[in-house]
CSV table of C-alpha atoms in Angstrom, one decimal:
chain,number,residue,atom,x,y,z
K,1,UNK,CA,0.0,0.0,0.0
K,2,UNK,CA,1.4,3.5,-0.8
K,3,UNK,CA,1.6,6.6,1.5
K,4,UNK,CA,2.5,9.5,1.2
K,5,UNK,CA,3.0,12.7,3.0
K,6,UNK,CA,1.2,15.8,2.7
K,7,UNK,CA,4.5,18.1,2.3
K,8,UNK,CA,4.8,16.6,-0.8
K,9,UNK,CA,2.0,17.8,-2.5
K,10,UNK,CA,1.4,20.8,-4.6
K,11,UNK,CA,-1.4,22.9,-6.6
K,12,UNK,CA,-0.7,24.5,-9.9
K,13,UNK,CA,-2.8,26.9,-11.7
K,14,UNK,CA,-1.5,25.8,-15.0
K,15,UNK,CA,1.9,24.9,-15.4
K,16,UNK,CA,2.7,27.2,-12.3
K,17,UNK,CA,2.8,25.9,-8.8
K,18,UNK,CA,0.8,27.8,-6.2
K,19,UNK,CA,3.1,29.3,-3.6
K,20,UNK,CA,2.9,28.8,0.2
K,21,UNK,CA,0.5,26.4,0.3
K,22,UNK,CA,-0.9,25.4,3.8
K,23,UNK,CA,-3.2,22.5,2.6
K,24,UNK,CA,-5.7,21.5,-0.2
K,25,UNK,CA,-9.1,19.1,-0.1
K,26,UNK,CA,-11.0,17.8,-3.2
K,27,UNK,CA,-14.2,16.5,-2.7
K,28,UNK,CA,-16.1,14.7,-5.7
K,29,UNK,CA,-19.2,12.9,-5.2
K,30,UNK,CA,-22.1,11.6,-7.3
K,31,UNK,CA,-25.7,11.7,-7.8
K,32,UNK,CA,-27.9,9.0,-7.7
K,33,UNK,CA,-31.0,8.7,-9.3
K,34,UNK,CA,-33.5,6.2,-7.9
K,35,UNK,CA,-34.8,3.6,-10.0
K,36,UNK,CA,-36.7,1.4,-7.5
K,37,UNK,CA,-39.9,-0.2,-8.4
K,38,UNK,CA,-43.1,-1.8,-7.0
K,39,UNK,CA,-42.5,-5.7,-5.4
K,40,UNK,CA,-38.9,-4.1,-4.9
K,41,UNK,CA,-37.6,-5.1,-1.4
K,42,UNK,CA,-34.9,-2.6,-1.3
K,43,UNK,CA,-34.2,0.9,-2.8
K,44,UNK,CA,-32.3,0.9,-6.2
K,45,UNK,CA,-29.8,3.4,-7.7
K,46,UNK,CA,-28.1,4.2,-10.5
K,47,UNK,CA,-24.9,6.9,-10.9
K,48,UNK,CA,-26.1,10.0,-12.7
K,49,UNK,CA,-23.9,12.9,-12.8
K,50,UNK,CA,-20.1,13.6,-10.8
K,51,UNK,CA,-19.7,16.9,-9.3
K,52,UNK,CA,-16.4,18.3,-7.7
K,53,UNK,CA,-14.9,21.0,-5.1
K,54,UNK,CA,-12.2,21.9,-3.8
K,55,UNK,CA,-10.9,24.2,-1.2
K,56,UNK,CA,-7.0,25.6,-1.5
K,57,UNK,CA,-5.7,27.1,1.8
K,58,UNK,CA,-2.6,29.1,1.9
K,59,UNK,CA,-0.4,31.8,3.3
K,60,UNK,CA,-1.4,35.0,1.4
K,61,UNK,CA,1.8,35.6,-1.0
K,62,UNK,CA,0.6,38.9,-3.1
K,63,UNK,CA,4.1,38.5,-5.0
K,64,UNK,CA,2.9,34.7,-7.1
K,65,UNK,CA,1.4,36.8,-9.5
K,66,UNK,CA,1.2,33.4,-11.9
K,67,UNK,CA,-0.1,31.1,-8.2
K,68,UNK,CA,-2.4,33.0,-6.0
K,69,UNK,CA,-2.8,35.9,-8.7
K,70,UNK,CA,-4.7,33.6,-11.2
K,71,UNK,CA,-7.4,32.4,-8.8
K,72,UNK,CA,-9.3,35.4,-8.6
K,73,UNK,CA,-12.8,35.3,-8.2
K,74,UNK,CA,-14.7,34.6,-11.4
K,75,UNK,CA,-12.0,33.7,-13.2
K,76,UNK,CA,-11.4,29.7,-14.7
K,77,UNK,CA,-7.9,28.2,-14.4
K,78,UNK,CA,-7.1,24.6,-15.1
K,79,UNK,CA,-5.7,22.9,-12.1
K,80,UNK,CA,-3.9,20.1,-10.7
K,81,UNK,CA,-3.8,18.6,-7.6
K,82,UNK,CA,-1.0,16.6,-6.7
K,83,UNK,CA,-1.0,14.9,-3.7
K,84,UNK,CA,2.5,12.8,-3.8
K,85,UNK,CA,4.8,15.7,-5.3
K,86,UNK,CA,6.0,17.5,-9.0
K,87,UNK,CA,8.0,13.9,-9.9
K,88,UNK,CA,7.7,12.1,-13.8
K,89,UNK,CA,4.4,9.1,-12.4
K,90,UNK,CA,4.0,11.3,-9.2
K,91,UNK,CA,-0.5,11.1,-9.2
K,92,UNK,CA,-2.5,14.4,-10.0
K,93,UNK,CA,-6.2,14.7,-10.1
K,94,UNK,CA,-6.4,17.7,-13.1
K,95,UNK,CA,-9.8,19.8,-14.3
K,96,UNK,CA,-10.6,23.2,-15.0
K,97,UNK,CA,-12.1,25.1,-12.0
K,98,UNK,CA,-13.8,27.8,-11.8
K,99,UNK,CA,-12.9,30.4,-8.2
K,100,UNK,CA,-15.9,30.4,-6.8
K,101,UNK,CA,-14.6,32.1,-3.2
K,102,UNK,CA,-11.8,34.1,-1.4
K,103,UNK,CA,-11.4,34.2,2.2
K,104,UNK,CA,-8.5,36.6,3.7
K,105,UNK,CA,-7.5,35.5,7.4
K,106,UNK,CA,-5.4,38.6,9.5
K,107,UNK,CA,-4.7,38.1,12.8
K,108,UNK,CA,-2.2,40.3,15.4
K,109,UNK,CA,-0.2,36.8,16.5
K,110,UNK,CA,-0.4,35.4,13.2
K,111,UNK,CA,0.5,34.9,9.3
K,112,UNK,CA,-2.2,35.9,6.9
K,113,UNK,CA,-3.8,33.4,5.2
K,114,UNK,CA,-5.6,33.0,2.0
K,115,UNK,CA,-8.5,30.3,1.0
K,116,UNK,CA,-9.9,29.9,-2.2
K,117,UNK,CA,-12.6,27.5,-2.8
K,118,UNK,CA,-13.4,26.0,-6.6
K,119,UNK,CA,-16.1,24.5,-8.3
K,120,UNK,CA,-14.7,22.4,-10.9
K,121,UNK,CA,-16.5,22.3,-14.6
K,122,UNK,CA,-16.6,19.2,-15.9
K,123,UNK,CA,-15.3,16.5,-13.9
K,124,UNK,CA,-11.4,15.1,-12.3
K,125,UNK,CA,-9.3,13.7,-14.9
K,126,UNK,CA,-7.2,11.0,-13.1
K,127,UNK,CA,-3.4,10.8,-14.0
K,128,UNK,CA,0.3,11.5,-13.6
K,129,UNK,CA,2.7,14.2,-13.5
């Protein structure tokens, strides 16, 4: 079974990695659309369509003009999530998302923080780097 660490893994807008990255989720689930019928003794289901998220948190860097800057709100970037590192056969989950939120976290003891949250547009491709 493989592991691997989260300080390996990276975001890119594109080509470019995303700079000071605190952590990253993707969620995808799936509809279901119910196809039970009468003398059934248990609900059925089929899969109907895949929807995804995902949620990038950071330390706000206002300098990664071609990272942070591109995920502005609005805007549609293609992205890739990889979870095991920036290595040839390293896994990424890829799609084109569109920035659907921006959170700015200040505190006085603190670092600031940035979160940007995605709605991606047509599904996860699986693959590798």
């Amino acid at each position: 079974m493989a592991t691997f660490k989260g300080n390996d893994g990276t975001v890119k807008s594109g080509s470019n990695a995303i700079a000071q990255i605190i952590s990253f989720t993707v969620d995808e689930t799936a509809d279901t659309i119910e196809t039970t019928t009468m003398g059934d003794a248990a609900k059925t289901y089929v899969a109907s369509f895949k929807d995804a998220t995902a949620t990038v948190e950071t330390y706000f860097d206002d300098t990664d003009t071609s990272g942070q800057g591109t995920l502005t709100v609005g805007s549609s970037v293609t992205v890739n999530f990889q979870m095991e590192g920036d290595t040839t056969g390293d896994h990424k989950l890829s799609g084109t998302a569109i920035i659907t939120g921006f959170s700015l976290g200040v505190s006085a003891d603190g670092i600031n923080t940035a979160t940007y949250t995605m709605q991606i547009s047509g599904g996860l491709t699986v693959g590798t780097v």
